[in-house]
Amino acid sequence: MGRYIIRRLLWTVFIVLLASILTFLIFFVLPAGDPALRFAGKQPTEELIAQARVNLGLDKSLPQQYWLFLSRLIGGDEYGWPGLGYSFHTRDAVLPELIDRSRVTGSIIVGGALMWMVIGVPVGVISALKRKTFWDRGLMGICLFFISAPVFWLALLSLLIFWKHLGWLPGTGYVPFAQNPGQWFAHLILPWCILALLYAAIYARLVRANMIDVVSEDYIRTAWAKGLSPRKVVMHHELRPALAPIIALFAIDLGALVGGTIVTETVFNMQGLGNWLLIAANNNDLPVTMAVTVVVAAAVCILTLIADVLLAIIDPRVRLQ
Amino acid sequence: MSSPREGHKLLEVRDLRVHFPTEDGVVKAVDGSSFALDRGETLGVVGESGSGKSITFLTVMGLINRSSARISGSVLFEGEEIIDASAARLRDIRGKRIGMIFQDPMTSLHPMHRVGDQIAEVVLTHTGASKKEAARLAVESLAEVGMPSPETRARQYPHEFSGGMRQRAMIAMALVLKPSLLIADEPTTALDVTIQAQILELIDELKEKFNIGVVLVSHSLATIADVSQDVMVMYAGRPAELGARDQVFQDAQHPYTWGLLESVPRPDVRVERLIPIDGQPPSLITLPPGCAFSPRCRHVRPECTAAVPELRDRGSGHLDACIIEPDEKTRLREERLAALEAGA
Ligand SMILES: Nc1ncnc2c1ncn2[C@@H]1O[C@H](COP(=O)(O)OP(=O)(O)OP(=O)(O)O)[C@@H](O)[C@H]1O
Ligand SMILES: [Mg+2]
């Protein structure tokens, strides 16, 4: 197990490097405008642009530039470790903003994920156990609604109702936990719900399908033949095999959301990573793009590693190699 | 609730019917089955796929969902009616007083739990035993079924076992609380031939040792021949023939049994080739009128389709559901054997 984890961590480093190289290449192969031009001020002269290019390091060859990025990343720079430079767009240091924005996105994702698991799994299990009844049809109908409803529309609608009309919630924006935990929670509850509803619906349908497969397995018939109570059959025999395949998916979904809660962040006016990536891409902001890429790639790799280890613990047939 | 009294059979099934209403019609999986079993006896049950063997004994276990099936008749287990027993009562019987093992040992054990824990769970569910005590009993039970190094095996997972070892583990699980009845639904069908014999021998041994009743379900008469005291041949949800082993094997009375016997290799009869029974099993939704076997029977006559034949006793507990007179049947059987030996 230990050797496996070390090997997977090395692999993670490799994937992160690969992702950063790809992002780097895409950035230069598909230029959306010269970053130096913007940097050179309102009336750019040839010299100013050239000067800006030198300042940004854009005068060097591609391999040199990448090498510079890498050595800063690993060795750190004047803003700390890992070295991520400063934004071409705002000229602010990337690292502190990355940390702030990671907190925002992290809050959204972790709360949302908790919520969608807490809702999705029981709904799926209940639907499967009450298969073809009123409850099953009702719950699955609701799921279908949330899967097909546009997140953007749901988010705006919920803001309109709970903020504007009912006045239950303080509004949009993000309040750091350290500043005011109550406000942090009040501002996040709606984004959590919006994020969770879609995923809860998807997961409920998956859990239901898995459960329905599992309940007709031979080993479940054996469990009944042992004289176990229905509760024990479900909790001790059906749930584990039904949930095991969900874990890998959960890890991938979480990882993808690290850079992907753009709609939620935009509607609720939260300065998270997804938002940032969007702005950076629009502004040819290489350092920010690279920073978010590295974080997302590392998050996906580490989350899938955790998922694989968890699965091996849950299912003895799975071998880690 | 009737309490177990002396003098009753271990298991007594009377006119059992299990009908499944479906969109295409009512599936009569079991349609008037009667038989009985005593302690210390093995009842061999044979019949083609779909003849209702599994449904019959899942009903005895109380494992058929009553909301999906219409169940009628009577199943007395140690004098206690199972058909209308409460769910809690049935749970009490399952695993503790009736153990059951299934066809495919590769899939019948939970893949994510240790074998020892799976056996111990039966003990923990039905008795007040401590975890430690339950684990000890699980190991003991594994040893009982001939598992080498049972302590180690108890800590392993099913995928670390061979097929035969898994079936042994299933038997250990079914018998850990020393029930009075063991139902084995095709316990050897999925196993290698050499392992099959070992498992049958083990079941027979344990039956003697604990003086339990055993139901041994199989597709083929050959499987049950050596270990059964009684034999029931099922066709389309009912017994076609029922009797002591020698009665059924030496003096079969039903043409369906003849067909089964002729499709089994036998040392005492030299046949050139095995004769499978012609035709397909009937639809359980629209059974043929009269005798359900009549469309496939070589000796069918007009009376056969008039009414559903009752099980009739030919003397000394040998029952069959064929209306042809015994003398006539003896003649027909001799003709068939002669034809077989001639290599027809
Ligand atoms: N829930 C159900 N709904 C409808 N029909 C069913 C249901 N369960 C079983 N049946 C039907 O009942 C019939 C008897 O099934 P059963 O499993 O008892 O056969 P079997 O004799 O055990 O066959 P095999 O040798 O293949 O195990 C089959 O034709 C099956 O299709
Ligand atoms: Mg069967």
XYZ file of C-alpha atoms and ligand atoms in Angstrom:
697
model
C 0.000 0.000 0.000
C 2.716 2.485 1.007
C 4.742 1.840 -2.146
C 1.605 2.110 -4.223
C 0.788 5.508 -2.760
C 4.330 6.787 -3.358
C 4.188 5.589 -6.946
C 0.841 7.286 -7.440
C 2.158 10.541 -5.943
C 5.082 10.504 -8.382
C 2.578 9.907 -11.121
C 0.626 12.914 -9.859
C 3.723 15.084 -10.224
C 4.121 13.846 -13.773
C 0.477 14.563 -14.653
C 0.678 18.050 -13.154
C 3.790 18.799 -15.243
C 2.120 17.440 -18.341
C -0.981 19.533 -17.751
C 1.107 22.644 -17.239
C 3.105 22.032 -20.442
C -0.097 21.541 -22.413
C -1.642 24.682 -20.998
C 1.561 26.556 -21.733
C 1.620 25.391 -25.351
C -2.056 26.104 -25.900
C -1.504 29.560 -24.548
C 1.150 30.345 -27.146
C -0.258 28.361 -30.041
C -3.670 29.970 -29.759
C -2.862 33.578 -28.798
C -5.898 35.697 -28.117
C -3.839 38.874 -28.027
C -0.407 39.917 -26.919
C -0.228 40.259 -23.130
C 2.643 42.701 -23.551
C 0.455 45.048 -25.567
C -1.936 45.439 -22.688
C 0.925 45.787 -20.256
C 2.584 48.544 -22.247
C -0.023 51.092 -21.229
C -2.565 53.304 -23.043
C -0.251 54.664 -25.746
C 2.106 51.779 -26.439
C 5.197 52.584 -28.385
C 7.441 49.939 -29.879
C 9.925 50.426 -27.058
C 7.318 50.206 -24.332
C 5.982 46.965 -25.772
C 9.462 45.548 -26.064
C 10.186 46.629 -22.510
C 6.976 45.008 -21.284
C 7.901 41.849 -23.150
C 11.231 41.739 -21.367
C 9.592 42.419 -18.005
C 7.100 39.612 -18.512
C 9.779 37.278 -19.757
C 8.019 36.939 -23.091
C 11.171 37.761 -25.053
C 12.745 34.447 -24.181
C 12.287 31.207 -26.142
C 9.389 28.905 -25.183
C 11.548 26.249 -23.486
C 13.322 28.979 -21.575
C 10.050 30.487 -20.484
C 8.704 27.137 -19.383
C 11.896 26.408 -17.531
C 11.588 29.705 -15.730
C 7.994 28.879 -14.767
C 9.062 25.483 -13.486
C 12.076 26.633 -11.510
C 9.972 29.340 -9.854
C 7.227 26.870 -9.127
C 9.595 24.459 -7.444
C 12.036 26.924 -5.939
C 9.518 29.585 -4.945
C 9.706 33.278 -5.762
C 9.453 36.614 -3.953
C 5.797 35.888 -3.105
C 6.529 32.575 -1.431
C 6.247 28.917 -2.305
C 5.215 27.582 -4.738
C 6.325 30.435 -6.960
C 3.479 31.458 -9.232
C 4.535 34.947 -10.242
C 2.156 37.835 -10.663
C -0.912 38.290 -12.797
C -0.345 39.865 -16.235
C -3.754 41.391 -15.884
C -3.871 42.893 -12.384
C -0.141 42.741 -11.617
C -1.021 41.275 -8.222
C 0.810 38.298 -6.831
C -0.917 35.035 -7.801
C -0.221 32.955 -4.693
C -2.159 34.896 -2.020
C -5.127 35.305 -4.334
C -4.954 31.623 -5.215
C -5.176 30.769 -1.535
C -8.127 33.101 -0.967
C -9.985 31.837 -3.983
C -9.249 28.203 -3.134
C -10.955 28.814 0.205
C -14.040 30.137 -1.585
C -14.236 27.291 -4.084
C -13.309 24.752 -1.414
C -16.144 25.980 0.807
C -18.612 25.698 -2.046
C -17.485 22.243 -3.147
C -17.034 20.579 0.232
C -20.383 21.799 1.570
C -22.142 21.027 -1.688
C -20.602 17.570 -1.931
C -21.537 16.733 1.656
C -25.057 17.853 0.935
C -25.423 15.958 -2.309
C -24.151 12.735 -0.771
C -26.394 13.127 2.267
C -29.395 13.677 -0.007
C -28.496 11.581 -3.044
C -27.528 8.317 -1.383
C -30.628 7.897 0.828
C -32.940 8.991 -1.983
C -31.378 6.401 -4.293
C -31.581 3.683 -1.649
C -35.199 4.470 -0.757
C -36.204 4.580 -4.414
C -34.593 1.214 -5.041
C -36.187 -0.389 -1.986
C -39.611 1.060 -2.837
C -39.140 0.278 -6.470
C -42.091 0.960 -8.770
C -44.130 2.514 -5.974
C -45.431 6.055 -5.634
C -42.304 7.039 -3.677
C -39.922 5.718 -6.290
C -41.715 7.394 -9.182
C -42.077 10.667 -7.276
C -38.434 10.846 -6.205
C -37.113 9.868 -9.624
C -39.390 12.444 -11.260
C -37.953 15.139 -9.007
C -34.439 13.935 -9.843
C -35.118 14.167 -13.539
C -36.334 17.729 -13.044
C -33.154 18.808 -11.273
C -30.960 17.047 -13.808
C -32.583 18.809 -16.721
C -33.168 22.210 -15.097
C -30.416 24.709 -16.076
C -28.250 25.493 -13.041
C -28.077 29.134 -13.996
C -31.852 29.485 -14.018
C -32.266 27.541 -10.758
C -29.645 29.696 -9.065
C -31.233 32.969 -10.130
C -34.701 31.751 -9.255
C -33.600 30.659 -5.794
C -31.898 34.009 -5.198
C -35.058 35.790 -6.251
C -37.202 33.759 -3.872
C -35.043 33.392 -0.799
C -33.208 36.685 -0.920
C -35.417 39.212 -2.681
C -38.900 37.969 -1.771
C -38.584 36.152 1.508
C -35.507 37.965 2.712
C -34.253 34.879 4.522
C -30.720 35.169 3.232
C -28.199 37.987 3.424
C -27.485 38.041 -0.303
C -24.592 37.214 -2.566
C -20.860 37.329 -2.069
C -18.539 35.392 0.176
C -17.742 36.029 3.826
C -14.636 34.223 5.105
C -15.275 31.690 7.845
C -12.618 33.276 10.054
C -14.374 36.617 9.802
C -17.889 35.465 10.683
C -18.873 31.789 10.655
C -22.595 32.559 10.741
C -22.380 34.843 7.721
C -20.096 32.370 5.974
C -22.779 29.745 6.359
C -25.661 32.046 5.433
C -23.932 33.121 2.241
C -23.024 29.589 1.241
C -26.236 27.743 1.972
C -27.866 28.654 -1.325
C -24.835 27.869 -3.541
C -24.520 24.553 -1.711
C -28.142 23.708 -2.389
C -27.916 24.660 -6.053
C -24.751 22.650 -6.577
C -26.067 19.748 -4.491
C -29.441 19.458 -6.201
C -28.015 18.638 -9.605
C -25.458 16.189 -8.268
C -27.815 14.703 -5.683
C -30.211 13.956 -8.523
C -27.490 12.311 -10.604
C -26.157 10.316 -7.650
C -29.615 9.243 -6.506
C -30.270 7.727 -9.911
C -26.898 5.976 -9.894
C -27.308 4.638 -6.369
C -30.809 3.443 -7.234
C -29.564 1.598 -10.321
C -26.695 0.013 -8.368
C -28.981 -0.994 -5.505
C -31.442 -2.617 -7.888
C -28.596 -4.647 -9.349
C -27.309 -5.615 -5.922
C -30.642 -6.698 -4.398
C -30.994 -9.425 -7.004
C -27.503 -10.778 -6.371
C -27.190 -14.321 -5.058
C -25.377 -13.175 -1.915
C -28.359 -11.022 -0.955
C -30.613 -14.072 -1.199
C -28.092 -15.747 1.107
C -28.395 -12.835 3.541
C -32.170 -13.262 3.655
C -31.766 -17.018 4.067
C -29.669 -16.351 7.179
C -32.711 -14.764 8.806
C -31.341 -11.225 8.963
C -33.675 -8.285 9.512
C -34.417 -6.080 6.482
C -32.423 -3.273 8.074
C -29.378 -5.499 8.450
C -29.681 -6.802 4.915
C -29.699 -3.267 3.554
C -27.081 -1.743 5.837
C -24.683 -4.631 6.079
C -25.032 -6.428 2.752
C -26.503 -4.189 0.063
C -25.114 -0.739 0.739
C -21.418 -1.481 0.416
C -21.473 -3.079 -3.017
C -23.986 -0.494 -4.220
C -21.863 2.452 -3.089
C -18.415 1.152 -4.041
C -18.704 2.158 -7.721
C -19.864 5.651 -6.694
C -16.585 6.477 -4.938
C -14.453 6.760 -8.068
C -17.065 8.940 -9.697
C -17.295 11.134 -6.631
C -13.555 11.784 -6.729
C -13.604 12.730 -10.400
C -16.614 15.004 -9.957
C -15.021 16.758 -6.990
C -11.790 17.266 -8.916
C -13.570 18.635 -11.959
C -15.500 21.067 -9.769
C -12.280 22.627 -8.415
C -12.080 24.651 -11.602
C -15.647 24.145 -12.656
C -18.095 25.868 -10.335
C -18.142 28.815 -12.726
C -21.910 29.252 -12.956
C -22.435 29.010 -9.218
C -19.577 31.436 -8.514
C -20.813 33.890 -11.103
C -24.458 33.934 -10.038
C -23.674 34.161 -6.347
C -20.876 36.631 -6.924
C -18.172 34.571 -5.280
C -14.545 35.042 -6.220
C -13.536 31.422 -6.644
C -11.161 29.537 -8.894
C -13.597 28.893 -11.745
C -14.373 32.536 -12.057
C -10.706 33.413 -11.983
C -9.835 30.944 -14.704
C -12.532 32.456 -16.889
C -11.212 35.991 -16.365
C -7.616 34.853 -16.891
C -8.470 33.120 -20.148
C -10.261 36.205 -21.374
C -7.290 38.397 -20.544
C -4.441 36.227 -21.741
C -3.262 36.019 -18.166
C -0.656 33.266 -18.361
C 0.443 33.008 -14.688
C -3.105 32.766 -13.376
C -4.078 30.215 -16.024
C -1.038 28.139 -15.146
C -1.711 28.390 -11.411
C -5.312 27.211 -11.683
C -4.305 24.439 -14.068
C -1.745 23.125 -11.612
C -4.247 23.190 -8.747
C -6.989 21.424 -10.730
C -4.635 18.755 -12.088
C -3.190 18.072 -8.647
C -6.667 17.977 -7.079
C -7.993 15.467 -9.620
C -4.933 13.223 -9.214
C -4.948 13.255 -5.427
C -8.699 12.772 -5.170
C -8.633 9.758 -7.501
C -5.728 8.361 -5.506
C -7.774 8.670 -2.322
C -10.736 7.070 -4.113
C -8.645 4.124 -5.280
C -7.237 3.519 -1.813
C -10.730 3.772 -0.300
C -12.106 1.311 -2.826
C -9.336 -1.148 -2.033
C -10.218 -0.893 1.647
C -13.925 -1.427 0.963
C -13.637 -4.162 -1.651
C -11.088 -6.873 -0.846
C -11.125 -8.073 -4.460
C -9.522 -4.821 -5.601
C -5.733 -5.018 -5.692
C -3.656 -1.871 -5.682
C -0.959 -1.980 -8.328
C -49.543 -20.689 16.899
C -48.967 -24.389 17.163
C -46.031 -25.479 19.212
C -43.906 -28.352 17.981
C -45.389 -31.591 19.232
C -44.233 -35.175 19.051
C -45.264 -37.338 16.167
C -45.398 -34.781 13.403
C -43.220 -34.780 10.343
C -40.190 -32.520 10.075
C -41.628 -30.964 6.948
C -45.070 -31.548 5.544
C -46.241 -29.713 2.434
C -49.849 -30.025 1.331
C -51.338 -28.752 -1.905
C -48.883 -25.886 -2.123
C -49.572 -23.338 -4.847
C -47.388 -20.351 -5.705
C -48.799 -18.198 -8.472
C -47.138 -15.061 -9.811
C -49.494 -12.577 -11.444
C -47.605 -10.983 -14.357
C -48.517 -8.798 -17.294
C -48.729 -11.843 -19.563
C -50.876 -13.847 -17.181
C -50.587 -15.812 -13.975
C -47.401 -17.900 -13.820
C -48.251 -21.082 -11.944
C -44.740 -21.835 -10.730
C -45.975 -24.311 -8.115
C -49.436 -25.706 -8.660
C -50.528 -28.260 -6.133
C -47.472 -29.849 -4.589
C -47.585 -32.285 -1.652
C -44.787 -34.170 0.034
C -43.248 -34.796 3.429
C -39.845 -35.327 4.987
C -38.570 -36.741 8.273
C -35.432 -36.080 10.261
C -32.498 -38.173 9.176
C -33.869 -38.436 5.655
C -32.796 -36.955 2.356
C -35.484 -36.053 -0.132
C -34.078 -35.841 -3.643
C -36.038 -33.466 -5.856
C -35.545 -33.604 -9.620
C -37.127 -31.844 -12.547
C -36.316 -29.780 -15.588
C -35.430 -26.136 -15.403
C -38.550 -24.136 -14.587
C -40.429 -27.004 -12.969
C -40.779 -25.029 -9.743
C -38.132 -26.691 -7.586
C -36.527 -23.500 -6.325
C -39.832 -21.680 -5.854
C -41.181 -24.591 -3.798
C -38.316 -24.458 -1.344
C -37.941 -20.706 -1.294
C -41.580 -20.746 -0.188
C -40.701 -23.209 2.552
C -38.030 -20.725 3.644
C -40.592 -17.917 3.566
C -38.423 -16.156 1.008
C -41.078 -15.538 -1.631
C -42.333 -11.994 -1.478
C -46.012 -12.251 -0.610
C -46.814 -9.042 -2.442
C -45.595 -10.508 -5.730
C -47.102 -13.990 -5.376
C -50.313 -15.677 -4.382
C -49.441 -18.514 -2.055
C -51.902 -21.129 -0.831
C -51.848 -24.570 0.704
C -49.962 -25.606 3.783
C -46.323 -25.890 4.755
C -45.884 -27.402 8.201
C -42.363 -27.210 9.548
C -42.013 -29.111 12.819
C -45.772 -28.776 13.094
C -45.764 -25.017 12.610
C -47.546 -23.390 9.688
C -45.130 -21.356 7.543
C -47.527 -20.048 4.907
C -49.152 -17.398 7.085
C -46.411 -16.947 9.682
C -45.339 -13.394 10.494
C -42.168 -11.985 8.969
C -40.487 -11.963 12.381
C -41.428 -15.603 12.992
C -40.016 -16.581 9.595
C -36.775 -14.722 10.276
C -36.474 -16.703 13.455
C -36.764 -19.969 11.543
C -34.492 -19.018 8.651
C -30.857 -19.674 9.350
C -31.583 -21.082 12.787
C -33.937 -23.994 12.189
C -33.702 -24.254 8.402
C -30.428 -23.728 6.595
C -30.252 -23.242 2.858
C -27.470 -23.460 0.305
C -27.615 -22.532 -3.339
C -26.474 -23.450 -6.782
C -23.583 -21.108 -7.369
C -21.113 -20.875 -4.485
C -19.076 -18.359 -6.511
C -21.802 -15.753 -6.126
C -23.651 -16.855 -3.005
C -21.130 -15.528 -0.501
C -20.793 -11.802 0.066
C -17.652 -10.698 -1.807
C -16.797 -7.921 0.661
C -17.034 -9.706 4.000
C -14.695 -12.245 5.546
C -15.990 -15.802 5.371
C -15.746 -16.232 9.134
C -17.713 -13.039 9.732
C -20.417 -14.164 7.337
C -20.864 -17.384 9.275
C -20.624 -15.660 12.646
C -23.371 -13.274 11.579
C -25.865 -16.141 11.679
C -24.899 -16.849 15.286
C -25.047 -13.202 16.281
C -28.454 -12.770 14.655
C -30.113 -15.722 16.320
C -28.388 -16.106 19.668
C -27.097 -13.874 22.407
C -23.555 -15.071 21.802
C -20.669 -12.640 22.072
C -18.652 -11.723 18.988
C -15.799 -13.861 20.204
C -18.043 -16.831 20.833
C -19.683 -16.413 17.410
C -16.285 -16.295 15.730
C -15.263 -19.451 17.573
C -18.419 -21.238 16.421
C -17.768 -20.102 12.849
C -14.296 -21.645 12.896
C -15.702 -24.792 14.476
C -18.332 -25.012 11.767
C -15.708 -24.599 9.060
C -13.732 -27.420 10.612
C -16.890 -29.516 10.668
C -17.291 -29.262 6.892
C -13.713 -30.384 6.318
C -12.109 -27.019 5.708
C -8.324 -27.261 6.109
C -6.828 -24.675 8.523
C -10.225 -23.219 9.410
C -8.819 -20.355 11.546
C -6.927 -18.950 8.570
C -9.788 -19.588 6.191
C -12.234 -17.764 8.448
C -10.178 -14.606 8.075
C -10.110 -14.828 4.283
C -12.503 -13.476 1.695
C -14.566 -15.651 -0.671
C -12.430 -14.788 -3.706
C -9.524 -16.549 -2.013
C -11.529 -19.810 -1.998
C -12.034 -22.392 -4.730
C -15.579 -23.271 -5.801
C -15.704 -26.423 -3.725
C -14.339 -24.618 -0.674
C -16.928 -21.895 -1.065
C -19.711 -24.447 -1.137
C -18.220 -25.972 2.015
C -18.279 -22.514 3.574
C -21.925 -22.150 2.543
C -22.703 -25.462 4.221
C -20.823 -24.339 7.322
C -22.939 -21.180 7.339
C -26.184 -23.102 6.875
C -25.380 -25.580 9.629
C -23.599 -23.402 12.193
C -26.654 -23.326 14.468
C -27.469 -27.015 13.921
C -30.824 -26.543 12.195
C -33.136 -29.519 11.747
C -33.569 -29.048 7.998
C -31.038 -28.317 5.280
C -32.296 -27.257 1.866
C -29.676 -27.678 -0.836
C -30.835 -26.177 -4.135
C -28.632 -27.721 -6.822
C -25.559 -27.499 -4.573
C -23.243 -29.189 -7.062
C -24.457 -27.994 -10.462
C -21.783 -25.312 -10.704
C -18.908 -27.507 -9.494
C -16.361 -29.836 -11.101
C -17.423 -33.459 -11.246
C -14.868 -34.636 -8.696
C -15.861 -31.875 -6.286
C -19.559 -32.679 -6.802
C -19.126 -36.125 -5.281
C -17.217 -34.701 -2.308
C -19.924 -32.149 -1.554
C -22.719 -34.720 -1.812
C -20.777 -37.047 0.456
C -20.242 -34.241 2.952
C -23.944 -33.386 3.014
C -24.780 -37.042 3.541
C -22.225 -37.335 6.344
C -23.515 -34.260 8.146
C -27.084 -35.484 7.778
C -26.145 -38.672 9.629
C -24.072 -36.887 12.200
C -26.667 -34.270 13.179
C -29.744 -36.324 12.278
C -31.153 -33.555 10.125
C -33.577 -33.662 7.227
C -32.094 -32.762 3.857
C -33.783 -31.594 0.676
C -31.461 -32.137 -2.259
C -32.619 -30.426 -5.432
C -31.084 -31.372 -8.746
C -31.619 -31.435 -12.488
C -30.609 -35.034 -12.754
C -31.570 -38.286 -11.108
C -27.945 -39.413 -11.226
C -26.894 -36.710 -8.771
C -29.356 -37.659 -6.087
C -29.337 -41.432 -6.640
C -26.728 -42.336 -4.040
C -27.717 -40.103 -1.158
C -31.519 -39.840 -1.228
C -33.921 -42.013 0.714
C -36.951 -40.491 -1.005
C -37.254 -39.064 -4.473
C -39.706 -36.537 -5.852
C -39.903 -35.956 -9.588
C -41.436 -32.575 -10.403
C -43.071 -31.503 -13.615
C -44.654 -28.101 -14.272
C -44.994 -27.181 -10.615
C -46.332 -30.489 -9.292
C -44.933 -33.850 -8.303
C -45.199 -36.337 -11.143
C -43.881 -39.167 -9.031
C -42.907 -39.523 -5.391
C -41.574 -42.499 -3.512
C -38.688 -44.274 -1.862
C -35.520 -44.199 -3.915
C -35.681 -47.825 -4.995
C -39.337 -47.544 -5.905
C -38.647 -44.633 -8.217
C -35.439 -45.974 -9.697
C -36.427 -49.644 -10.073
C -40.139 -49.349 -10.628
C -40.802 -45.909 -12.083
C -44.474 -45.279 -12.748
C -44.557 -42.005 -14.635
C -43.525 -41.678 -18.305
C -41.708 -38.448 -17.441
C -39.597 -40.346 -14.902
C -38.893 -42.944 -17.565
C -37.659 -40.213 -19.826
C -35.403 -38.871 -17.073
C -34.048 -42.325 -16.304
C -33.344 -42.967 -19.967
C -31.415 -39.735 -20.216
C -29.094 -40.830 -17.387
C -26.158 -43.138 -18.072
C -26.631 -46.299 -16.046
C -24.261 -49.166 -15.452
C -27.010 -51.773 -15.400
C -28.529 -50.881 -18.744
C -26.337 -50.745 -21.818
C -27.653 -48.061 -24.112
C -26.073 -46.846 -27.309
C -26.981 -43.250 -26.739
C -28.834 -41.197 -24.177
C -32.342 -40.225 -25.149
C -33.334 -36.705 -24.221
C -37.009 -36.110 -23.580
C -38.753 -34.768 -26.677
C -40.327 -31.338 -26.672
C -40.145 -28.269 -24.460
C -41.416 -27.701 -20.916
C -44.919 -26.212 -21.029
C -45.786 -22.575 -20.508
C -46.665 -22.131 -16.854
C -49.227 -19.501 -17.793
C -51.387 -21.671 -20.008
C -50.766 -25.228 -18.878
C -51.897 -27.984 -21.228
C -55.327 -29.366 -20.250
C -55.323 -32.439 -18.060
C -51.877 -33.927 -17.509
C -49.271 -31.221 -18.109
C -46.848 -33.783 -19.518
C -49.333 -35.193 -22.065
C -48.132 -33.123 -25.073
C -44.673 -34.663 -24.686
C -45.769 -38.126 -23.655
C -45.269 -41.009 -26.083
C -48.076 -42.936 -24.470
C -50.680 -40.210 -24.407
C -54.317 -41.197 -24.769
C -57.565 -39.218 -24.847
C -58.288 -39.615 -21.115
C -55.004 -37.893 -20.287
C -56.232 -34.456 -21.295
C -59.647 -34.778 -19.633
C -58.713 -33.803 -16.088
C -55.617 -32.898 -14.087
C -54.492 -36.287 -12.709
C -54.313 -36.597 -8.927
C -51.280 -38.062 -7.180
C -52.300 -41.629 -6.454
C -50.701 -44.106 -4.085
C -49.650 -47.315 -5.838
C -49.104 -48.918 -2.466
C -46.445 -48.530 0.238
C -46.064 -44.795 -0.269
C -45.144 -44.836 -3.950
C -47.220 -42.106 -5.580
C -47.556 -41.022 -9.176
C -49.740 -38.763 -11.265
C -50.209 -40.885 -14.395
C -53.651 -42.368 -15.083
C -52.405 -45.335 -17.121
C -53.046 -48.634 -15.338
C -50.000 -50.212 -13.626
C -50.033 -53.411 -15.684
C -50.168 -51.446 -18.893
C -47.274 -49.307 -17.640
C -45.141 -52.325 -16.856
C -45.621 -53.445 -20.454
C -44.839 -50.000 -21.893
C -41.727 -49.687 -19.742
C -40.454 -53.067 -20.887
C -41.000 -52.079 -24.497
C -39.049 -48.906 -23.995
C -36.132 -50.664 -22.344
C -36.030 -53.264 -25.075
C -36.011 -50.532 -27.691
C -33.200 -48.771 -25.866
C -31.062 -51.854 -25.635
C -31.613 -52.504 -29.302
C -30.009 -49.080 -29.757
C -33.082 -47.538 -31.311
N -41.292 -13.593 -9.525
C -41.692 -14.382 -10.547
N -42.604 -13.934 -11.423
C -42.997 -14.707 -12.448
N -42.553 -15.942 -12.690
C -41.636 -16.447 -11.859
C -41.163 -15.697 -10.735
N -40.256 -16.442 -10.080
C -40.175 -17.602 -10.750
N -41.002 -17.630 -11.813
C -41.172 -18.735 -12.758
O -41.485 -19.881 -12.028
C -40.971 -21.014 -12.700
C -40.323 -21.944 -11.724
O -39.082 -21.403 -11.328
P -38.057 -22.201 -10.424
O -36.919 -21.257 -10.192
O -38.730 -22.753 -9.246
O -37.591 -23.360 -11.371
P -36.518 -24.489 -11.043
O -37.246 -25.779 -11.112
O -35.799 -24.186 -9.806
O -35.578 -24.365 -12.307
P -33.977 -24.422 -12.358
O -33.655 -25.843 -12.490
O -33.672 -23.647 -13.588
O -33.449 -23.801 -11.126
C -40.033 -20.521 -13.777
O -40.637 -20.718 -15.037
C -39.892 -19.052 -13.489
O -39.827 -18.337 -14.693
Mg -33.806 -23.582 -9.339
